Amino acid sequence: MNRNLTICCALAATLMLGGCESMTDTQRRVGTGAAVGGAVVGVASGDWGWAAAGAAAGAATGYLYDKSKKNQQSAYEQGVKDGQGRSR
């Protein structure tokens, strides 16, 4: 059972990551978090219920990471604008 779960999780992660080319950064980060969370918890516990919970936690973590990266980028761009305004 545990071997089948491992193979299924690895296959799902591969398929999910293979389709990321046309996704936005947010979709890619949330999807990757869900795939990794589900695979890691699924392999560690061997239970589908825990794997689903791991996927949900991974998706939430991916979303929060995306928001953090967007805030960093926004702060960087604001700093560049402020620096350009002062040098004139």
MMTF fields as JSON, N, C-alpha, C and O atoms, coordinates in Angstrom:
{
  "mmtfVersion": "1.0.0",
  "mmtfProducer": "UNKNOWN",
  "numBonds": 351,
  "numAtoms": 352,
  "numGroups": 88,
  "numChains": 1,
  "numModels": 1,
  "chainsPerModel": [1],
  "groupsPerChain": [88],
  "chainIdList": ["A"],
  "bondAtomList": [4, 2, 8, 6, 12, 10, 16, 14, 20, 18, 24, 22, 28, 26, 32, 30, 36, 34, 40, 38, 44, 42, 48, 46, 52, 50, 56, 54, 60, 58, 64, 62, 68, 66, 72, 70, 76, 74, 80, 78, 84, 82, 88, 86, 92, 90, 96, 94, 100, 98, 104, 102, 108, 106, 112, 110, 116, 114, 120, 118, 124, 122, 128, 126, 132, 130, 136, 134, 140, 138, 144, 142, 148, 146, 152, 150, 156, 154, 160, 158, 164, 162, 168, 166, 172, 170, 176, 174, 180, 178, 184, 182, 188, 186, 192, 190, 196, 194, 200, 198, 204, 202, 208, 206, 212, 210, 216, 214, 220, 218, 224, 222, 228, 226, 232, 230, 236, 234, 240, 238, 244, 242, 248, 246, 252, 250, 256, 254, 260, 258, 264, 262, 268, 266, 272, 270, 276, 274, 280, 278, 284, 282, 288, 286, 292, 290, 296, 294, 300, 298, 304, 302, 308, 306, 312, 310, 316, 314, 320, 318, 324, 322, 328, 326, 332, 330, 336, 334, 340, 338, 344, 342, 348, 346],
  "bondOrderList": [1, 1, 1, 1, 1, 1, 1, 1, 1, 1, 1, 1, 1, 1, 1, 1, 1, 1, 1, 1, 1, 1, 1, 1, 1, 1, 1, 1, 1, 1, 1, 1, 1, 1, 1, 1, 1, 1, 1, 1, 1, 1, 1, 1, 1, 1, 1, 1, 1, 1, 1, 1, 1, 1, 1, 1, 1, 1, 1, 1, 1, 1, 1, 1, 1, 1, 1, 1, 1, 1, 1, 1, 1, 1, 1, 1, 1, 1, 1, 1, 1, 1, 1, 1, 1, 1, 1],
  "groupList": [{"groupName": "MET", "atomNameList": ["N", "CA", "C", "O"], "elementList": ["N", "C", "C", "O"], "formalChargeList": [0, 0, 0, 0], "bondAtomList": [1, 0, 2, 1, 3, 2], "bondOrderList": [1, 1, 2], "singleLetterCode": "M", "chemCompType": "L-PEPTIDE LINKING"}, {"groupName": "ASN", "atomNameList": ["N", "CA", "C", "O"], "elementList": ["N", "C", "C", "O"], "formalChargeList": [0, 0, 0, 0], "bondAtomList": [1, 0, 2, 1, 3, 2], "bondOrderList": [1, 1, 2], "singleLetterCode": "N", "chemCompType": "L-PEPTIDE LINKING"}, {"groupName": "ARG", "atomNameList": ["N", "CA", "C", "O"], "elementList": ["N", "C", "C", "O"], "formalChargeList": [0, 0, 0, 0], "bondAtomList": [1, 0, 2, 1, 3, 2], "bondOrderList": [1, 1, 2], "singleLetterCode": "R", "chemCompType": "L-PEPTIDE LINKING"}, {"groupName": "LEU", "atomNameList": ["N", "CA", "C", "O"], "elementList": ["N", "C", "C", "O"], "formalChargeList": [0, 0, 0, 0], "bondAtomList": [1, 0, 2, 1, 3, 2], "bondOrderList": [1, 1, 2], "singleLetterCode": "L", "chemCompType": "L-PEPTIDE LINKING"}, {"groupName": "THR", "atomNameList": ["N", "CA", "C", "O"], "elementList": ["N", "C", "C", "O"], "formalChargeList": [0, 0, 0, 0], "bondAtomList": [1, 0, 2, 1, 3, 2], "bondOrderList": [1, 1, 2], "singleLetterCode": "T", "chemCompType": "L-PEPTIDE LINKING"}, {"groupName": "ILE", "atomNameList": ["N", "CA", "C", "O"], "elementList": ["N", "C", "C", "O"], "formalChargeList": [0, 0, 0, 0], "bondAtomList": [1, 0, 2, 1, 3, 2], "bondOrderList": [1, 1, 2], "singleLetterCode": "I", "chemCompType": "L-PEPTIDE LINKING"}, {"groupName": "CYS", "atomNameList": ["N", "CA", "C", "O"], "elementList": ["N", "C", "C", "O"], "formalChargeList": [0, 0, 0, 0], "bondAtomList": [1, 0, 2, 1, 3, 2], "bondOrderList": [1, 1, 2], "singleLetterCode": "C", "chemCompType": "L-PEPTIDE LINKING"}, {"groupName": "ALA", "atomNameList": ["N", "CA", "C", "O"], "elementList": ["N", "C", "C", "O"], "formalChargeList": [0, 0, 0, 0], "bondAtomList": [1, 0, 2, 1, 3, 2], "bondOrderList": [1, 1, 2], "singleLetterCode": "A", "chemCompType": "L-PEPTIDE LINKING"}, {"groupName": "GLY", "atomNameList": ["N", "CA", "C", "O"], "elementList": ["N", "C", "C", "O"], "formalChargeList": [0, 0, 0, 0], "bondAtomList": [1, 0, 2, 1, 3, 2], "bondOrderList": [1, 1, 2], "singleLetterCode": "G", "chemCompType": "PEPTIDE LINKING"}, {"groupName": "GLU", "atomNameList": ["N", "CA", "C", "O"], "elementList": ["N", "C", "C", "O"], "formalChargeList": [0, 0, 0, 0], "bondAtomList": [1, 0, 2, 1, 3, 2], "bondOrderList": [1, 1, 2], "singleLetterCode": "E", "chemCompType": "L-PEPTIDE LINKING"}, {"groupName": "SER", "atomNameList": ["N", "CA", "C", "O"], "elementList": ["N", "C", "C", "O"], "formalChargeList": [0, 0, 0, 0], "bondAtomList": [1, 0, 2, 1, 3, 2], "bondOrderList": [1, 1, 2], "singleLetterCode": "S", "chemCompType": "L-PEPTIDE LINKING"}, {"groupName": "ASP", "atomNameList": ["N", "CA", "C", "O"], "elementList": ["N", "C", "C", "O"], "formalChargeList": [0, 0, 0, 0], "bondAtomList": [1, 0, 2, 1, 3, 2], "bondOrderList": [1, 1, 2], "singleLetterCode": "D", "chemCompType": "L-PEPTIDE LINKING"}, {"groupName": "GLN", "atomNameList": ["N", "CA", "C", "O"], "elementList": ["N", "C", "C", "O"], "formalChargeList": [0, 0, 0, 0], "bondAtomList": [1, 0, 2, 1, 3, 2], "bondOrderList": [1, 1, 2], "singleLetterCode": "Q", "chemCompType": "L-PEPTIDE LINKING"}, {"groupName": "VAL", "atomNameList": ["N", "CA", "C", "O"], "elementList": ["N", "C", "C", "O"], "formalChargeList": [0, 0, 0, 0], "bondAtomList": [1, 0, 2, 1, 3, 2], "bondOrderList": [1, 1, 2], "singleLetterCode": "V", "chemCompType": "L-PEPTIDE LINKING"}, {"groupName": "TRP", "atomNameList": ["N", "CA", "C", "O"], "elementList": ["N", "C", "C", "O"], "formalChargeList": [0, 0, 0, 0], "bondAtomList": [1, 0, 2, 1, 3, 2], "bondOrderList": [1, 1, 2], "singleLetterCode": "W", "chemCompType": "L-PEPTIDE LINKING"}, {"groupName": "TYR", "atomNameList": ["N", "CA", "C", "O"], "elementList": ["N", "C", "C", "O"], "formalChargeList": [0, 0, 0, 0], "bondAtomList": [1, 0, 2, 1, 3, 2], "bondOrderList": [1, 1, 2], "singleLetterCode": "Y", "chemCompType": "L-PEPTIDE LINKING"}, {"groupName": "LYS", "atomNameList": ["N", "CA", "C", "O"], "elementList": ["N", "C", "C", "O"], "formalChargeList": [0, 0, 0, 0], "bondAtomList": [1, 0, 2, 1, 3, 2], "bondOrderList": [1, 1, 2], "singleLetterCode": "K", "chemCompType": "L-PEPTIDE LINKING"}],
  "groupTypeList": [0, 1, 2, 1, 3, 4, 5, 6, 6, 7, 3, 7, 7, 4, 3, 0, 3, 8, 8, 6, 9, 10, 0, 4, 11, 4, 12, 2, 2, 13, 8, 4, 8, 7, 7, 13, 8, 8, 7, 13, 13, 8, 13, 7, 10, 8, 11, 14, 8, 14, 7, 7, 7, 8, 7, 7, 7, 8, 7, 7, 4, 8, 15, 3, 15, 11, 16, 10, 16, 16, 1, 12, 12, 10, 7, 15, 9, 12, 8, 13, 16, 11, 8, 12, 8, 2, 10, 2],
  "groupIdList": [1, 2, 3, 4, 5, 6, 7, 8, 9, 10, 11, 12, 13, 14, 15, 16, 17, 18, 19, 20, 21, 22, 23, 24, 25, 26, 27, 28, 29, 30, 31, 32, 33, 34, 35, 36, 37, 38, 39, 40, 41, 42, 43, 44, 45, 46, 47, 48, 49, 50, 51, 52, 53, 54, 55, 56, 57, 58, 59, 60, 61, 62, 63, 64, 65, 66, 67, 68, 69, 70, 71, 72, 73, 74, 75, 76, 77, 78, 79, 80, 81, 82, 83, 84, 85, 86, 87, 88],
  "secStructList": [7, 2, 2, 2, 2, 2, 2, 2, 2, 2, 2, 2, 2, 2, 2, 2, 2, 2, 6, 7, 6, 6, 1, 7, 2, 2, 2, 2, 2, 2, 2, 2, 2, 2, 2, 2, 2, 2, 2, 2, 2, 2, 2, 2, 2, 7, 7, 2, 2, 2, 2, 2, 2, 2, 2, 2, 2, 2, 2, 2, 2, 2, 2, 2, 2, 2, 2, 2, 2, 2, 2, 2, 2, 2, 2, 2, 2, 2, 2, 2, 2, 2, 2, 2, 2, 2, 7, 7],
  "xCoordList": [0.824, 0.0, 0.868, 0.606, 1.888, 2.733, 3.489, 3.694, 3.904, 4.61, 3.684, 4.1, 2.438, 1.473, 1.192, 1.068, 1.093, 0.857, 2.027, 1.835, 3.233, 4.431, 4.447, 4.727, 4.151, 4.15, 3.066, 3.308, 1.886, 0.782, 1.113, 0.853, 1.682, 2.028, 3.124, 3.067, 4.108, 5.178, 4.635, 5.024, 3.747, 3.154, 2.297, 2.36, 1.502, 0.665, 1.521, 1.2, 2.6, 3.487, 4.145, 4.272, 4.555, 5.189, 4.216, 4.562, 3.013, 2.011, 1.655, 1.488, 1.54, 1.177, 2.277, 1.998, 3.509, 4.613, 4.874, 5.391, 4.533, 4.714, 3.792, 4.12, 2.671, 1.716, 1.854, 0.943, 2.96, 3.129, 3.571, 3.683, 3.817, 4.4, 3.526, 4.038, 2.227, 1.349, 0.668, -0.251, 1.104, 0.478, 1.108, 2.25, 0.346, 0.899, 1.811, 1.81, 2.584, 3.462, 2.654, 3.057, 1.525, 0.694, 0.195, 0.292, -0.326, -0.827, 0.292, 0.088, 1.452, 2.582, 3.032, 3.304, 3.11, 3.564, 2.556, 2.941, 1.267, 0.233, 0.197, 0.111, 0.262, 0.246, 1.452, 1.328, 2.612, 3.817, 3.741, 4.121, 3.259, 3.098, 2.144, 2.403, 1.042, 0.074, 0.682, 0.496, 1.403, 2.005, 3.059, 3.079, 3.923, 4.982, 4.391, 4.781, 3.463, 2.838, 2.116, 2.248, 1.361, 0.641, 1.573, 1.345, 2.629, 3.569, 4.351, 4.498, 4.843, 5.654, 4.82, 5.232, 3.657, 2.82, 2.26, 2.138, 1.923, 1.426, 2.453, 2.126, 3.691, 4.762, 5.053, 5.252, 5.076, 5.406, 4.326, 4.639, 3.062, 1.983, 1.403, 0.948, 1.41, 0.811, -0.707, -1.348, -1.286, -2.739, -3.208, -2.639, -4.256, -4.775, -5.328, -5.178, -5.962, -6.517, -5.44, -5.596, -4.34, -3.235, -2.566, -2.092, -2.525, -1.948, -2.762, -2.198, -4.088, -4.952, -4.734, -4.701, -4.588, -4.314, -2.96, -2.811, -1.978, -0.662, -0.723, -0.034, -1.555, -1.719, -2.357, -1.948, -3.364, -4.011, -3.036, -2.992, -2.261, -1.268, -0.19, 0.263, 0.21, 1.206, 0.685, 1.417, -0.583, -1.186, -1.247, -0.948, -1.637, -1.695, -0.302, -0.139, 0.691, 2.063, 2.546, 3.216, 2.207, 2.569, 1.929, 2.552, 0.676, -0.025, 0.637, 0.854, 0.953, 1.601, 2.994, 3.403, 3.709, 5.024, 4.883, 5.682, 3.865, 3.625, 3.337, 3.87, 2.508, 2.197, 3.45, 3.643, 4.301, 5.542, 6.453, 7.019, 6.601, 7.449, 6.9, 7.666, 5.58, 4.983, 5.188, 5.425, 5.099, 5.354, 6.811, 7.099, 7.725, 9.142, 9.383, 10.107, 8.781, 8.958, 8.384, 8.981, 7.232, 6.605, 7.483, 7.656, 8.033, 8.907, 10.172, 10.647, 10.71, 11.897, 11.597, 12.36, 10.48, 10.12, 9.88, 10.245, 9.264, 9.043, 10.371, 10.543, 11.314, 12.642, 13.372, 14.058, 13.238, 13.856, 13.242, 13.958, 11.924, 11.262, 11.713, 11.992, 11.779, 12.21, 13.652, 13.981, 14.509, 15.904, 16.06, 16.924, 15.24, 15.3, 14.804, 15.317, 13.816, 13.281, 14.271, 14.294, 15.082, 16.058, 17.289, 17.954, 17.596, 18.823, 18.621, 19.59, 17.42, 17.167, 17.302, 17.121],
  "yCoordList": [-1.197, 0.0, 1.26, 2.201, 1.272, 2.456, 2.706, 3.856, 1.632, 1.793, 2.383, 3.247, 1.928, 2.458, 3.932, 4.722, 4.296, 5.696, 6.56, 7.66, 6.061, 6.801, 7.003, 8.102, 5.956, 6.048, 7.002, 7.807, 6.921, 7.816, 9.276, 10.152, 9.532, 10.907, 11.452, 12.606, 10.625, 11.061, 11.329, 12.304, 10.476, 10.672, 11.937, 12.702, 12.148, 13.347, 14.611, 15.591, 14.589, 15.75, 16.011, 17.161, 14.959, 15.107, 15.697, 16.612, 15.171, 15.695, 17.14, 17.957, 17.448, 18.801, 19.797, 20.872, 19.437, 20.342, 20.442, 21.457, 19.425, 19.455, 20.449, 20.942, 20.746, 21.67, 23.1, 23.904, 23.435, 24.757, 25.845, 27.008, 25.496, 26.454, 27.685, 28.803, 27.497, 28.631, 29.19, 30.003, 28.767, 29.221, 30.527, 30.84, 31.278, 32.467, 32.032, 30.868, 32.974, 32.66, 32.163, 31.21, 32.796, 32.39, 30.961, 30.152, 30.648, 29.298, 28.271, 27.182, 28.607, 27.679, 27.434, 26.295, 28.49, 28.338, 27.574, 26.73, 27.858, 27.139, 25.671, 24.776, 25.426, 24.052, 23.252, 22.084, 23.874, 23.195, 22.893, 21.806, 23.839, 23.609, 22.463, 21.637, 22.404, 21.327, 19.976, 18.99, 19.932, 18.668, 18.178, 17.001, 19.071, 18.683, 18.314, 17.307, 19.115, 18.816, 17.483, 16.695, 17.23, 15.965, 14.78, 13.742, 14.927, 13.826, 13.525, 12.364, 14.551, 14.337, 13.718, 12.737, 14.29, 13.759, 12.389, 11.512, 12.203, 10.901, 9.805, 8.711, 10.085, 9.099, 8.856, 7.715, 9.924, 9.788, 9.034, 8.236, 9.287, 8.675, 7.428, 6.522, 7.365, 6.237, 6.274, 5.261, 7.411, 7.536, 8.656, 9.747, 8.368, 9.355, 10.589, 11.702, 10.407, 11.549, 12.539, 13.752, 11.996, 12.873, 13.484, 14.619, 12.735, 13.276, 14.474, 15.467, 14.373, 15.493, 16.692, 17.834, 16.429, 17.523, 18.162, 19.381, 17.337, 17.866, 18.704, 19.717, 18.273, 19.044, 20.393, 21.408, 20.41, 21.671, 22.599, 23.798, 22.043, 22.858, 23.364, 24.503, 22.516, 22.936, 24.028, 24.957, 23.924, 24.961, 26.288, 27.339, 26.235, 27.462, 28.07, 29.287, 27.226, 27.711, 28.33, 29.363, 27.697, 28.257, 29.607, 30.507, 29.749, 31.026, 32.109, 33.226, 31.775, 32.755, 33.136, 34.293, 32.162, 32.439, 33.383, 34.304, 33.149, 34.008, 35.443, 36.39, 35.6, 36.954, 37.636, 38.833, 36.882, 37.438, 37.902, 38.994, 37.079, 37.454, 38.687, 39.544, 38.772, 39.939, 41.201, 42.277, 41.076, 42.232, 42.672, 43.869, 41.714, 42.044, 42.776, 43.771, 42.284, 42.916, 44.324, 45.242, 44.489, 45.808, 46.783, 47.934, 46.315, 47.167, 47.535, 48.667, 46.581, 46.846, 47.908, 48.859, 47.738, 48.706, 50.087, 51.092, 50.145, 51.435, 52.069, 53.281, 51.254, 51.773, 52.304, 53.323, 51.63, 52.118, 53.439, 54.364, 53.542, 54.81, 55.943, 57.053, 55.636, 56.664, 57.082, 58.265, 56.122, 56.425, 57.241, 58.116, 56.979, 57.73, 59.155, 60.089, 59.324, 60.659, 61.533, 62.746, 60.956, 61.728, 62.095, 63.088, 61.297, 61.572, 62.652, 63.079, 63.092, 64.109, 65.495, 66.46],
  "zCoordList": [0.0, 0.0, 0.0, -0.75, 0.835, 0.94, -0.366, -0.755, -1.043, -2.316, -3.375, -4.146, -3.42, -4.379, -4.116, -5.052, -2.861, -2.503, -2.944, -3.462, -2.74, -3.146, -4.656, -5.135, -5.396, -6.851, -7.337, -8.237, -6.755, -7.149, -6.859, -7.684, -5.695, -5.343, -6.267, -6.693, -6.569, -7.466, -8.865, -9.508, -9.331, -10.647, -10.693, -11.655, -9.651, -9.593, -9.576, -10.249, -8.813, -8.747, -10.101, -10.523, -10.767, -12.083, -13.097, -13.844, -13.115, -14.047, -13.732, -14.637, -12.461, -12.064, -12.435, -12.966, -12.154, -12.45, -13.95, -14.417, -14.695, -16.138, -16.829, -17.908, -16.242, -16.836, -16.353, -16.551, -15.729, -15.114, -16.093, -15.705, -17.328, -18.261, -18.472, -18.523, -18.593, -18.885, -17.638, -17.746, -16.472, -15.23, -14.747, -15.08, -13.96, -13.32, -12.179, -11.781, -11.661, -10.531, -9.338, -8.671, -9.065, -7.934, -8.116, -7.193, -9.271, -9.525, -9.416, -8.879, -9.915, -9.869, -8.432, -8.051, -7.642, -6.254, -5.412, -4.603, -5.59, -4.836, -5.272, -4.431, -6.567, -7.061, -6.616, -6.246, -6.651, -6.204, -4.714, -4.279, -3.938, -2.498, -2.221, -1.346, -2.958, -2.769, -3.146, -2.434, -4.256, -4.699, -3.718, -3.357, -3.291, -2.366, -1.005, -0.414, -0.511, 0.78, 0.772, 1.708, -0.271, -0.367, -0.489, 0.131, -1.291, -1.485, -0.208, 0.172, 0.44, 1.642, 2.763, 3.382, 3.016, 4.089, 3.713, 4.569, 2.453, 2.018, 2.185, 2.643, 1.819, 1.965, 3.446, 3.865, 4.231, 5.644, 6.423, 7.307, 6.097, 6.881, 6.226, 6.925, 4.915, 4.208, 4.206, 3.926, 4.51, 4.613, 3.682, 3.669, 2.901, 1.951, 2.648, 2.145, 3.793, 4.525, 4.934, 4.788, 5.451, 5.837, 4.619, 4.67, 3.522, 2.291, 1.8, 1.341, 1.898, 1.497, 2.413, 1.955, 3.7, 4.641, 4.345, 4.431, 3.997, 3.636, 2.37, 2.25, 1.425, 0.187, 0.476, -0.088, 1.357, 1.718, 2.434, 2.157, 3.351, 4.059, 3.098, 3.208, 2.164, 1.175, 0.264, -0.08, -0.131, -0.974, -0.232, -0.798, 1.04, 1.841, 1.995, 1.921, 2.207, 2.33, 1.019, 1.026, -0.102, -1.402, -1.643, -2.205, -1.216, -1.368, -0.517, -0.985, 0.723, 1.604, 1.092, 1.189, 0.554, -0.027, -1.223, -1.389, -2.052, -3.2, -2.762, -3.34, -1.756, -1.263, -0.727, -0.938, -0.035, 0.492, -0.641, -0.572, -1.686, -2.815, -3.54, -3.98, -3.66, -4.32, -3.479, -4.028, -2.161, -1.294, -1.39, -1.41, -1.45, -1.61, -2.927, -2.969, -3.986, -5.299, -5.308, -5.869, -4.687, -4.611, -3.816, -4.215, -2.692, -1.885, -2.66, -2.578, -3.405, -4.221, -5.273, -5.442, -5.978, -7.017, -6.431, -7.041, -5.244, -4.591, -4.202, -4.329, -3.727, -3.378, -4.59, -4.501, -5.726, -6.96, -7.368, -7.752, -7.289, -7.622, -6.721, -7.176, -5.415, -4.471, -4.735, -4.646, -5.06, -5.36, -6.622, -6.683, -7.64, -8.879, -8.67, -9.287, -7.81, -7.532, -6.8, -7.013, -5.949, -5.173, -5.976, -5.682, -6.988, -7.741, -8.794, -9.423, -8.997, -10.032, -9.503, -10.245]
}
